[in-house]
Amino acid sequence: MAAKRLNLRKRYELLTRGMGWETTYQKMDDVFPYDTFEGIKITDWDKWEDPFRLTMDAYWKFQAEKERKLYAVIDSFAQNNGQTNLADASYLSAIKLFITGVTPIEYAAHRGFAHLGRHFRGDGARIACQMQAIDELRHQQTQVHTISHYNKHFDGLHDPFHQFDRVWYLSVPKAFSEDALSAGPFEFITSISFAFEYVLTNLLFVPFMSGAAYNGDMATVTFGFSAQSDESRHMTLGLEIIKFMLEQHEDNLPIVQRWMDKHFWRAYRLLALVATMQDYMLTNSPMSWKEAWDVYFVENGGALFEDLSRYGLRMPKYHELATAEADHISHQVWSVFCSLGNATGFHTFLPTEEKMAWLSEKYPDTFDKYYRPRFEYWAKQQAEGTFEFQKGLPLICQVCQVPMVFTEVQTDPMQISYRVTEHGGDKYHFCSDGCKDIFEHEPEKYVQAWLPVHQIYQGNCGGATIPEVLEWYKFTPEDVGNYIGSRDHARWQEWKGDAAVDKTGSDV
Amino acid sequence: MSNKKNTVFLIVQDNEDARPIIEAVEQDNPEVNIQYQPGMVRMERAGRLTVNRETVEELMGRDWDVQELHLNLVSLTGNVNEDDDKFELSWH
Amino acid sequence: MAVVAKDGYVDIVRDRIENFHGNQLVFVGWDDHLLFSAAQAFPLPPEMPFQALISDAMASVFKDHPDFKKIDWSTVQWVVDGEKFKPKMDKSLRENGVGHKSLIRFKTPGLKGINGTRL
């Protein structure tokens, strides 16, 4: 008679929980020096539940299977010149933004979870974090592998990690990830696993991956789906850690609520870059930012916080403002990118009439009233040959580091939101109450912010002129500027021959 | 009050491996709402959604480990409860 | 409130005025002219006369807007760091109360962007 197989729960217990022990030769607090200073009180780590109960043998087996499938597709894509099936080469501005702005934060997450995989006292939590650390490294690697094929044929993809540390708009994701990395383990996991990977995850995934599907980018769709299967474990870890902290001690609630408020807002501001990608960079947009926000935050977020309300956790502060802003942010960010298109590593372009008709339909209250006029004005200047990129550099927010383009959408959408505070005799400017609150709670942290515009003016970015700064960024002349007239455009025209149809407006 | 507030969902890849899983969910979860989107299938239900191993095995024609769901998972929402026989999502 | 840290915390003020080689940062926003998506940042000597802020710094960026050459500077409404003020053109930025990281907002009555659209 065959031996009875251990059930899932028992296998998991033996291979994970059974591996931990109370140290006697050294004090537990010395072995785990990082998990109490934040003030989070854990009375019983054994109460940690890992819903997926994945053991390392199962982990390797499933991950290996995913890798085999993914790399077969990447090979096939490369062999069959899959890049020629894109809807338009201008779509790749989305992928350029992805490899420079998202892939490095996958690597940052890997580092963060590796730290947690050592420093959480609970063995169940450590195992989950170790697996996530490997997952995040896998994501970074698969993204680099996949996008390396595009790098053979298109500009703007050649130095993502160099650029992440330097370029003005990339300081937005960099500052976001470093805020979490430089926090303690419980704040880190609240920020990344809960706020970013649970509450807001679909707002990153859907725009990029559905965007890829709608624009003939099979390679990105494939790595996207491959990564998403890991994300479900990450989301579950995020929800579990929140429930665990809130169940362990009532003193944890105010700390968790504050972290939730902070990191929701920080992640939401980061997503402004995704919003603009979704509405403006995709040749064919599957869904508008506003639609995605309604489904994935307002509806889904509502259900999540309803469930968590029994612990006393409420919706994140300023979530109503985020919902009001959904009608505006993509247009506002694209405006600043179009204005400064001589200093972006991806090509910018004005929306076509067709795209503007779509935007009118998706944003009936705001697009025609507030945003169409500026795109039409720039298009007219283009046609007349009088368009120029803006001289000068923008005021950026001290905390989120996005140029301060956001407006008082609830009262006057054509009035820029200005907030300010003083600390140590110096003034600090913010785009919103959300960012100002974050600064005022931990000013010593944010006075250290490496703000790209200020750093340029301090002379730390290769020189005083824009060309010198772009060289320091490792932007080549072919990387920047209008899509039409670029090398990517010329190459695309050549491949498509008579079938070439320009899918972008004008040549901004 | 909108009953969207306690909706759980499970999203899987739209491929041959996942087909029996989708069919099993349809069979075992009354009033489940199944939406086909590019490359993925979203299965949505009020309160609770369950993937039963036995049902999947019947439809698939072979033994199936619930954890194989990892290969096709895209996204989910709700509290996860997994054991050797089922994978379940629910809100309290 | 302070950063919760394990073994003390070091704060480095990255944008101290001393780091700007004799300059200070000045931010200028032109209300009702959203063709400029955000206020503009300038590194300027504190002793620079206010007139030069207009003719050199502001002009370098804002002259691209058709409203700029129509501005009657005697009617412009100025706010610095939230307070209304009337600049003395021949006095320095510092003497006018424009310090490091001050935000100046100006409104040009009668000129509200392209065709009055606030762009």
XYZ file of C-alpha atoms in Angstrom:
719
model
C 0.000 0.000 0.000
C 1.387 3.409 -0.967
C 2.320 5.736 1.881
C -0.260 8.433 2.433
C 0.881 11.754 1.031
C 1.178 14.613 3.493
C -1.459 17.230 2.954
C -0.628 20.779 1.909
C -0.896 22.210 5.371
C 1.316 19.551 6.959
C 3.963 19.722 4.223
C 4.110 23.475 4.603
C 4.433 23.253 8.371
C 7.313 20.816 8.232
C 9.237 22.613 5.489
C 8.759 26.181 6.666
C 7.470 26.738 10.174
C 9.359 23.748 11.457
C 12.629 25.369 10.344
C 12.558 28.238 12.826
C 13.712 28.178 16.456
C 14.173 30.389 19.528
C 17.848 31.177 19.803
C 19.601 30.589 23.110
C 23.250 31.322 22.345
C 22.344 34.855 21.283
C 19.338 36.950 22.239
C 16.520 36.915 19.675
C 16.562 40.718 19.649
C 20.204 40.650 18.581
C 19.565 38.063 15.880
C 16.634 40.156 14.615
C 17.628 43.778 15.318
C 15.302 45.537 12.848
C 11.780 44.346 13.487
C 10.803 46.218 16.655
C 12.104 49.775 16.291
C 9.135 50.934 14.207
C 6.827 50.428 17.169
C 4.871 47.564 15.591
C 4.022 45.082 18.346
C 3.911 41.391 17.468
C 2.963 39.185 20.393
C 2.823 35.875 18.558
C 4.560 35.294 15.219
C 3.054 31.805 15.049
C -0.276 33.405 14.258
C 1.101 34.331 10.836
C -0.898 32.567 8.122
C 0.549 32.089 4.675
C -2.527 31.402 2.552
C -0.570 29.942 -0.333
C 1.555 27.615 1.798
C 4.160 27.324 -0.903
C 7.201 25.203 -0.063
C 10.519 25.720 -1.816
C 10.235 22.532 -3.900
C 6.859 23.614 -5.252
C 8.180 27.138 -5.776
C 11.101 25.999 -7.917
C 8.919 23.632 -9.904
C 6.306 26.228 -10.799
C 8.745 29.058 -11.409
C 10.892 26.858 -13.659
C 7.815 25.961 -15.688
C 6.923 29.628 -16.078
C 10.452 30.479 -17.168
C 10.526 27.709 -19.796
C 7.298 28.974 -21.312
C 8.349 32.615 -21.200
C 11.751 32.168 -22.780
C 10.300 30.040 -25.551
C 8.051 32.961 -26.429
C 10.883 35.503 -26.209
C 13.008 33.341 -28.537
C 10.161 32.951 -30.982
C 9.441 36.686 -30.903
C 13.074 37.461 -31.676
C 13.357 34.877 -34.435
C 10.198 36.063 -36.117
C 10.960 39.760 -35.885
C 7.924 40.284 -33.685
C 8.767 43.952 -33.356
C 7.426 44.501 -36.876
C 3.917 43.612 -35.689
C 3.578 46.578 -33.367
C 0.673 48.936 -34.037
C 3.227 51.717 -34.445
C 6.804 52.353 -33.332
C 5.616 55.401 -31.391
C 3.959 52.916 -28.993
C 7.447 52.086 -27.756
C 7.554 55.297 -25.740
C 5.517 53.248 -23.250
C 8.164 50.508 -23.215
C 10.987 53.031 -22.900
C 9.224 54.507 -19.873
C 8.737 50.978 -18.523
C 12.355 49.790 -18.783
C 13.752 53.006 -17.310
C 11.068 53.645 -14.692
C 9.594 50.291 -13.654
C 12.308 47.668 -14.169
C 14.724 49.360 -11.747
C 12.057 49.397 -9.042
C 11.627 45.654 -9.507
C 15.312 45.414 -8.639
C 14.845 47.741 -5.677
C 11.978 45.560 -4.461
C 14.247 42.517 -4.761
C 16.781 44.200 -2.472
C 14.096 45.210 -0.019
C 12.543 41.761 0.224
C 15.965 40.137 0.540
C 16.469 42.296 3.628
C 13.080 41.349 5.018
C 13.720 37.704 4.195
C 16.499 37.841 6.739
C 15.139 40.272 9.309
C 11.531 39.343 10.062
C 11.484 37.329 13.230
C 8.664 35.062 12.022
C 9.779 32.162 9.824
C 6.572 32.092 7.792
C 6.991 35.765 6.935
C 10.680 35.258 6.135
C 9.928 32.455 3.683
C 7.272 34.503 1.906
C 9.688 37.444 1.640
C 12.523 35.258 0.376
C 10.294 33.950 -2.381
C 9.218 37.461 -3.237
C 12.854 38.600 -3.339
C 13.543 35.955 -5.960
C 10.347 36.830 -7.826
C 11.307 40.503 -8.060
C 14.769 39.681 -9.355
C 13.107 37.398 -11.866
C 10.859 40.243 -12.979
C 13.769 42.586 -13.462
C 15.663 39.930 -15.431
C 12.772 38.878 -17.634
C 11.987 42.492 -18.421
C 15.575 43.160 -19.419
C 15.640 40.001 -21.548
C 12.385 40.767 -23.268
C 13.078 44.422 -23.921
C 16.644 43.737 -25.057
C 15.137 42.587 -28.324
C 13.593 46.010 -28.859
C 16.932 47.549 -27.961
C 18.407 45.962 -31.085
C 16.038 47.955 -33.272
C 14.969 51.126 -31.463
C 16.454 54.051 -29.563
C 15.950 55.049 -25.934
C 16.349 51.588 -24.379
C 20.106 51.312 -23.962
C 20.955 52.560 -20.440
C 17.965 52.175 -18.166
C 19.816 51.742 -14.873
C 22.166 54.682 -15.490
C 19.200 56.858 -16.364
C 17.021 55.744 -13.438
C 19.545 57.316 -11.065
C 19.741 60.635 -12.907
C 16.917 61.609 -15.246
C 14.428 64.240 -14.089
C 11.197 62.263 -14.487
C 12.767 58.998 -13.314
C 13.438 60.473 -9.896
C 9.711 59.951 -9.363
C 9.929 56.122 -9.239
C 13.408 56.268 -7.704
C 12.277 58.462 -4.807
C 9.235 56.255 -4.305
C 11.261 53.059 -4.048
C 13.997 54.593 -1.912
C 11.443 55.981 0.529
C 10.282 52.414 1.144
C 13.776 50.877 1.084
C 15.062 53.308 3.693
C 12.138 52.672 6.019
C 11.886 49.795 8.506
C 10.669 46.324 7.445
C 7.036 46.742 8.417
C 6.707 50.080 6.658
C 8.507 48.680 3.602
C 6.111 45.791 3.276
C 3.060 47.998 3.913
C 4.264 50.303 1.142
C 5.220 47.749 -1.461
C 3.115 44.675 -0.761
C -0.027 46.373 0.377
C -0.312 49.901 -0.990
C 1.466 49.268 -4.288
C 0.944 45.556 -4.970
C -2.552 45.153 -3.615
C -4.465 48.393 -3.542
C -2.983 49.820 -6.736
C -1.423 46.887 -8.586
C -3.974 46.623 -11.337
C -3.406 50.274 -12.177
C 0.135 49.411 -13.193
C -0.504 46.030 -14.747
C -3.632 46.654 -16.794
C -2.406 49.795 -18.616
C 0.940 48.278 -19.601
C -0.135 44.714 -20.332
C -3.502 45.310 -21.930
C -1.813 48.195 -23.689
C 0.742 45.755 -25.047
C -1.988 43.327 -26.123
C -3.854 46.037 -28.001
C -0.724 47.222 -29.797
C 0.759 44.002 -31.107
C 3.456 43.719 -28.444
C 3.340 39.997 -27.793
C 6.655 40.008 -25.967
C 5.485 42.439 -23.284
C 2.126 40.691 -22.940
C 3.960 37.444 -22.288
C 6.347 38.700 -19.658
C 3.508 40.664 -18.135
C 1.339 37.604 -17.668
C 4.299 35.591 -16.478
C 5.046 38.193 -13.799
C 1.398 38.520 -12.848
C 1.212 34.959 -11.676
C 3.826 35.927 -9.079
C 1.933 39.114 -8.268
C -1.054 37.206 -6.955
C 1.223 35.744 -4.270
C 2.569 39.216 -3.555
C -0.876 40.702 -3.206
C -1.868 37.980 -0.834
C 1.256 38.603 1.245
C 0.366 42.291 1.364
C -3.139 41.649 2.611
C -1.891 39.066 5.086
C 0.674 41.406 6.636
C -1.927 44.101 7.150
C -4.357 41.700 8.809
C -1.546 40.220 10.892
C -0.346 43.598 12.210
C -3.886 44.736 12.960
C -4.791 41.497 14.724
C -1.624 41.341 16.824
C -2.019 44.548 18.799
C -4.406 47.487 18.839
C -1.453 49.905 19.101
C -0.519 48.955 15.543
C -3.632 50.479 13.985
C -2.626 54.180 13.996
C 0.846 53.321 12.678
C -0.554 51.146 9.890
C -3.189 53.752 8.994
C -0.541 56.445 8.665
C 1.658 54.224 6.484
C -1.347 53.341 4.389
C -2.188 57.030 3.864
C 1.411 57.904 3.016
C 2.181 55.094 0.630
C -1.185 55.153 -1.112
C -0.549 58.801 -1.917
C 3.074 58.258 -2.975
C 2.174 55.296 -5.202
C -0.790 57.190 -6.635
C 1.424 60.128 -7.586
C 3.914 57.728 -9.233
C 1.006 56.292 -11.233
C 0.466 59.694 -12.875
C 3.240 58.595 -15.255
C 1.293 55.416 -16.016
C -1.923 57.386 -16.512
C -0.295 59.504 -19.185
C 1.228 56.434 -20.816
C -2.154 54.765 -20.931
C -4.059 57.674 -22.463
C -1.390 59.149 -24.740
C 1.486 56.795 -25.555
C -0.566 53.777 -26.640
C -1.543 53.878 -30.297
C -4.642 51.867 -29.378
C -5.790 52.411 -25.802
C -7.869 49.540 -24.354
C -9.241 51.618 -21.527
C -8.755 55.158 -20.239
C -7.015 55.957 -16.956
C -10.313 57.180 -15.575
C -12.051 53.914 -16.477
C -9.230 51.891 -14.930
C -9.374 54.023 -11.766
C -13.134 53.518 -11.468
C -12.886 49.737 -11.773
C -9.638 48.991 -10.007
C -9.677 51.560 -7.247
C -13.160 52.862 -6.643
C -14.912 49.484 -6.997
C -12.207 47.005 -5.983
C -10.644 49.276 -3.401
C -14.080 49.807 -1.936
C -14.571 46.059 -1.408
C -11.116 45.688 0.140
C -11.514 48.487 2.648
C -15.013 47.354 3.496
C -13.452 44.055 4.535
C -10.675 45.735 6.519
C -12.984 48.182 8.253
C -13.619 45.599 10.951
C -10.075 46.299 12.158
C -10.713 50.025 12.251
C -8.766 50.731 9.071
C -10.364 53.398 6.878
C -9.905 54.345 3.234
C -6.633 56.194 2.568
C -6.603 59.930 3.174
C -7.215 62.055 0.069
C -8.640 59.125 -1.901
C -11.586 61.321 -2.923
C -9.161 63.831 -4.414
C -7.420 61.037 -6.308
C -10.781 60.053 -7.761
C -11.563 63.662 -8.713
C -8.139 63.965 -10.324
C -8.740 60.908 -12.528
C -10.304 63.223 -15.114
C -7.184 65.359 -15.302
C -3.797 63.884 -14.479
C -3.024 62.048 -17.714
C -3.561 65.203 -19.747
C -1.575 67.378 -17.373
C 1.447 65.080 -17.359
C 1.414 64.615 -21.150
C 1.370 68.397 -21.511
C 4.576 68.762 -19.543
C 6.236 65.899 -21.431
C 5.268 67.455 -24.786
C 6.597 70.803 -23.599
C 9.923 69.253 -22.605
C 10.164 66.609 -25.320
C 13.722 67.666 -26.107
C 14.702 66.262 -22.699
C 12.824 62.959 -22.540
C 14.438 59.645 -23.459
C 11.251 58.534 -25.186
C 9.668 60.290 -28.163
C 6.756 62.601 -27.575
C 3.994 63.344 -30.042
C 0.716 65.219 -30.167
C -2.545 63.244 -30.190
C -4.227 62.686 -33.572
C -7.795 63.815 -34.256
C -8.844 60.216 -33.764
C -7.119 60.001 -30.397
C -8.624 63.335 -29.341
C -12.083 62.071 -30.318
C -11.475 59.042 -28.085
C -10.286 61.314 -25.272
C -13.406 63.479 -25.647
C -15.554 60.407 -25.304
C -13.672 59.049 -22.290
C -13.380 62.402 -20.545
C -16.630 64.185 -21.403
C -16.353 66.677 -18.553
C -12.773 67.758 -18.976
C -10.946 66.965 -22.191
C -12.600 69.384 -24.588
C -12.911 72.119 -21.981
C -9.418 72.108 -20.455
C -7.008 70.041 -22.531
C -7.914 69.837 -26.225
C -7.223 73.587 -26.688
C -3.596 73.273 -25.711
C -2.926 70.284 -27.983
C -4.627 72.047 -30.874
C -2.592 75.186 -30.215
C 0.651 73.238 -30.297
C -0.475 71.379 -33.415
C -1.140 74.700 -35.114
C 2.319 75.932 -34.117
C 3.787 72.720 -35.484
C 2.040 73.155 -38.782
C 3.285 76.758 -38.978
C 6.790 75.773 -37.956
C 6.743 78.043 -34.884
C 6.596 75.389 -32.152
C 9.479 75.377 -29.693
C 10.123 73.204 -26.676
C 9.921 75.129 -23.437
C 13.047 76.800 -22.144
C 13.605 76.602 -18.425
C 12.993 73.892 -15.865
C 9.842 73.280 -13.835
C 9.209 73.538 -10.108
C 8.975 69.974 -8.823
C 7.317 68.669 -5.670
C 9.686 68.029 -2.761
C 8.118 64.660 -1.968
C 6.694 63.007 -5.099
C 9.161 64.899 -7.364
C 6.642 65.216 -10.173
C 6.661 68.673 -11.814
C 3.957 70.671 -10.085
C 1.404 70.399 -12.872
C -1.522 69.261 -10.747
C -4.399 71.676 -10.261
C -7.225 72.403 -7.818
C -9.542 70.010 -9.665
C -12.341 70.227 -7.126
C -12.621 74.027 -7.337
C -10.645 75.444 -10.288
C -8.962 72.991 -12.664
C -6.959 75.766 -14.330
C -5.325 76.810 -11.048
C -2.080 75.055 -10.169
C -2.039 73.535 -6.679
C 0.630 75.199 -4.598
C 1.410 74.064 -1.061
C 4.397 75.168 1.029
C 5.941 74.666 4.437
C 9.024 75.914 6.260
C 11.565 73.754 8.028
C 14.919 74.729 9.449
C 14.561 78.202 7.946
C 14.065 76.910 4.383
C 10.926 76.729 2.245
C 9.659 73.485 0.696
C 7.044 73.246 -2.036
C 4.482 70.518 -2.675
C 1.893 69.647 -5.286
C -0.772 68.643 -2.790
C -1.803 68.303 0.837
C -0.952 64.607 0.544
C 2.708 65.318 -0.204
C 2.867 68.159 2.305
C 1.525 65.899 5.087
C 4.204 63.313 4.267
C 6.950 65.924 4.536
C 5.650 67.438 7.752
C 5.517 64.057 9.446
C 9.171 63.198 8.648
C 10.887 66.387 7.494
C 14.399 65.104 8.249
C 13.872 62.445 5.617
C 12.619 64.651 2.788
C 15.024 67.568 3.203
C 17.538 65.067 1.809
C 15.621 64.602 -1.437
C 17.836 64.642 -4.535
C 15.672 66.830 -6.736
C 16.845 66.723 -10.364
C 16.135 70.366 -11.178
C 17.938 71.603 -8.078
C 20.838 69.257 -8.714
C 21.220 70.610 -12.239
C 21.379 74.114 -10.773
C 23.941 72.986 -8.223
C 26.104 71.932 -11.134
C 25.992 68.233 -10.284
C 24.536 66.984 -13.551
C 27.254 67.306 -16.118
C 27.021 71.018 -16.832
C 24.945 74.171 -16.987
C 23.396 73.649 -20.410
C 20.687 71.207 -21.467
C 22.941 69.403 -24.003
C 25.513 68.782 -21.272
C 22.849 67.456 -18.921
C 21.430 65.162 -21.614
C 24.900 63.797 -22.275
C 25.300 63.135 -18.561
C 21.975 61.275 -18.736
C 23.412 59.266 -21.678
C 20.585 60.460 -23.891
C 21.695 60.335 -27.517
C 20.310 62.854 -30.020
C 18.343 59.970 -31.546
C 16.640 59.195 -28.245
C 15.022 62.566 -27.720
C 12.538 64.799 -29.475
C 9.610 64.351 -31.799
C 8.590 60.904 -32.943
C 8.032 61.991 -36.507
C 11.413 62.736 -37.955
C 13.173 60.430 -35.467
C 15.335 57.471 -36.348
C 12.680 55.107 -34.921
C 10.149 56.688 -37.270
C 12.450 56.412 -40.289
C 13.167 52.774 -39.521
C 9.448 52.067 -39.142
C 8.616 53.757 -42.435
C 11.278 51.644 -44.110
C 9.930 48.357 -42.741
C 6.328 49.151 -43.490
C 6.993 50.586 -46.938
C 3.767 51.540 -48.674
C 1.734 50.337 -45.688
C 3.214 53.008 -43.461
C 0.565 55.212 -41.885
C 1.481 57.753 -39.274
C -0.466 57.126 -36.091
C 0.665 60.213 -34.207
C -0.255 63.833 -34.619
C 2.024 66.476 -35.995
C 5.626 66.158 -35.121
C 5.904 67.319 -31.539
C -25.857 50.225 -1.716
C -23.964 48.740 -4.637
C -23.337 45.029 -4.277
C -20.066 45.573 -6.055
C -18.681 46.220 -2.622
C -18.158 42.567 -1.765
C -17.226 41.240 -5.197
C -14.302 38.842 -5.336
C -12.556 38.021 -8.583
C -10.074 35.569 -10.001
C -8.335 36.317 -13.292
C -6.501 33.574 -15.203
C -4.693 33.486 -18.528
C -6.801 32.732 -21.563
C -5.060 29.536 -22.711
C -5.690 25.806 -23.032
C -4.246 24.959 -19.624
C -6.648 27.308 -17.894
C -9.761 26.282 -19.826
C -10.803 23.433 -17.518
C -10.281 25.722 -14.538
C -12.601 28.328 -16.034
C -15.181 25.684 -16.848
C -14.940 24.267 -13.331
C -15.544 27.699 -11.828
C -18.555 28.212 -14.051
C -19.944 24.857 -13.012
C -19.447 25.231 -9.273
C -20.237 28.916 -8.678
C -23.813 29.993 -9.403
C -24.145 33.500 -10.826
C -20.437 33.846 -11.494
C -19.800 36.553 -14.093
C -17.154 35.513 -16.630
C -15.573 38.169 -18.848
C -13.143 37.485 -21.669
C -10.527 40.246 -21.999
C -7.393 40.288 -24.180
C -5.243 37.384 -23.044
C -7.147 36.799 -19.812
C -10.412 35.692 -18.309
C -11.946 37.474 -15.361
C -14.320 35.543 -13.103
C -16.269 37.680 -10.680
C -18.795 36.828 -7.993
C -20.402 38.339 -4.939
C -18.905 37.194 -1.652
C -17.159 33.926 -2.536
C -15.600 32.065 -5.475
C -14.251 28.514 -5.323
C -12.054 26.388 -7.597
C -12.648 22.722 -6.726
C -9.865 20.268 -7.543
C -12.232 17.397 -8.245
C -14.245 19.380 -10.773
C -11.089 20.548 -12.540
C -9.769 16.969 -12.672
C -12.999 15.700 -14.207
C -12.841 18.359 -16.915
C -9.100 18.108 -17.458
C -8.900 14.326 -17.629
C -5.916 13.993 -15.301
C -4.879 14.473 -11.678
C -4.464 18.140 -10.849
C -2.703 19.814 -7.943
C -4.494 22.946 -6.732
C -1.151 24.738 -6.603
C -0.848 24.373 -10.381
C -3.134 27.393 -10.423
C 0.055 29.439 -9.940
C 0.995 28.793 -13.562
C -2.041 30.623 -14.898
C -2.954 33.144 -12.236
C -3.138 36.735 -13.349
C -4.811 38.518 -10.484
C -7.247 38.078 -7.655
C -9.037 39.921 -4.935
C -10.401 38.621 -1.648
C -9.098 36.574 1.270
C -7.334 33.429 0.025
C -8.082 30.005 1.474
C -6.206 27.143 -0.173
C -5.840 23.491 0.698
C -5.399 20.200 -1.171
C -8.954 20.216 -2.431
C -9.844 23.785 -3.254
C -8.797 27.373 -3.816
C -11.254 29.893 -2.474
C -11.599 33.657 -2.432
C -13.967 35.467 -0.101
C -14.719 38.678 1.705
C -16.022 38.574 5.264
C 7.315 64.903 14.190
C 10.566 63.052 13.701
C 11.681 60.073 11.705
C 11.388 56.852 13.707
C 14.847 55.340 13.379
C 16.812 52.581 15.017
C 20.074 54.281 16.008
C 19.484 57.995 15.504
C 18.967 59.754 12.196
C 21.105 62.062 10.114
C 19.419 64.783 8.119
C 21.308 66.445 5.309
C 19.660 69.487 3.796
C 20.407 68.821 0.154
C 19.280 72.218 -1.152
C 20.977 74.621 1.257
C 21.619 77.973 -0.415
C 25.371 77.403 -0.020
C 25.155 74.568 -2.551
C 24.142 76.894 -5.378
C 27.458 78.695 -5.957
C 26.332 82.181 -5.063
C 22.825 81.760 -6.459
C 19.488 81.161 -4.793
C 16.530 79.293 -6.260
C 13.550 81.399 -7.289
C 10.319 79.914 -8.637
C 8.006 81.974 -10.842
C 4.491 80.975 -11.886
C 2.364 82.935 -14.369
C -1.239 82.475 -13.245
C -3.812 81.747 -15.959
C -1.126 80.721 -18.453
C -1.191 76.948 -18.349
C 0.680 76.532 -21.610
C 3.430 76.588 -19.028
C 2.471 73.423 -17.177
C 4.278 74.372 -13.971
C 6.022 77.302 -12.331
C 9.559 77.823 -13.587
C 12.731 77.387 -11.507
C 15.660 79.812 -11.815
C 19.094 79.976 -10.132
C 19.702 83.692 -9.548
C 22.052 85.916 -7.549
C 20.220 87.313 -4.498
C 21.620 90.735 -5.338
C 20.152 90.729 -8.844
C 17.807 93.712 -9.358
C 14.152 92.763 -9.635
C 14.040 94.352 -13.071
C 16.583 91.813 -14.272
C 14.427 88.953 -12.958
C 11.793 90.139 -15.432
C 13.995 91.078 -18.367
C 16.452 88.191 -18.165
C 15.083 85.176 -16.298
C 11.339 85.458 -16.830
C 11.627 86.693 -20.394
C 13.883 83.791 -21.350
C 11.013 81.376 -20.733
C 7.802 83.388 -20.944
C 8.600 85.399 -24.093
C 7.397 82.428 -26.172
C 3.836 83.268 -25.148
C 2.064 85.888 -27.313
C 0.740 87.635 -24.158
C 4.223 88.393 -22.852
C 5.042 91.341 -25.075
C 1.621 92.865 -24.343
C 2.168 92.982 -20.591
C 1.818 96.389 -18.983
C 4.193 95.808 -16.087
C 2.676 98.632 -14.058
C -0.597 96.694 -13.773
C 0.866 93.291 -12.924
C -0.261 91.777 -9.611
C 2.553 90.118 -7.703
C 2.467 87.625 -4.843
C 5.642 86.367 -3.185
C 5.433 83.467 -0.756
C 1.703 83.968 -0.396
C 1.827 87.723 0.299
C 0.793 90.440 -2.147
C 3.640 92.827 -2.862
C 4.742 95.665 -5.130
C 8.309 95.037 -6.231
C 10.846 97.834 -6.313
C 12.403 97.234 -9.725
C 15.833 98.706 -9.015
C 16.213 96.956 -5.659
C 17.659 93.448 -5.340
C 15.654 90.240 -5.023
C 16.767 90.010 -1.420
C 15.690 93.566 -0.642
C 12.334 92.787 -2.255
C 11.823 89.861 0.120
C 12.539 87.215 -2.520
C 14.703 84.682 -0.717
C 16.001 81.185 -1.394
C 13.205 78.990 -2.771
C 10.689 81.815 -2.744
C 7.690 81.308 -4.994
C 6.561 84.332 -7.014
C 3.173 84.249 -8.711
C 2.131 86.994 -11.076
C -1.176 87.812 -12.745
C -1.509 89.996 -15.833
C -4.962 91.644 -15.758
C -6.681 91.604 -19.135
C -4.283 88.968 -20.414
C -5.635 85.533 -19.588
C -3.903 83.281 -22.041
C -4.584 82.335 -25.656
C -8.031 83.740 -26.495
C -8.696 84.061 -22.777
C -8.552 80.273 -22.278
C -6.093 80.594 -19.361
C -3.508 78.796 -21.499
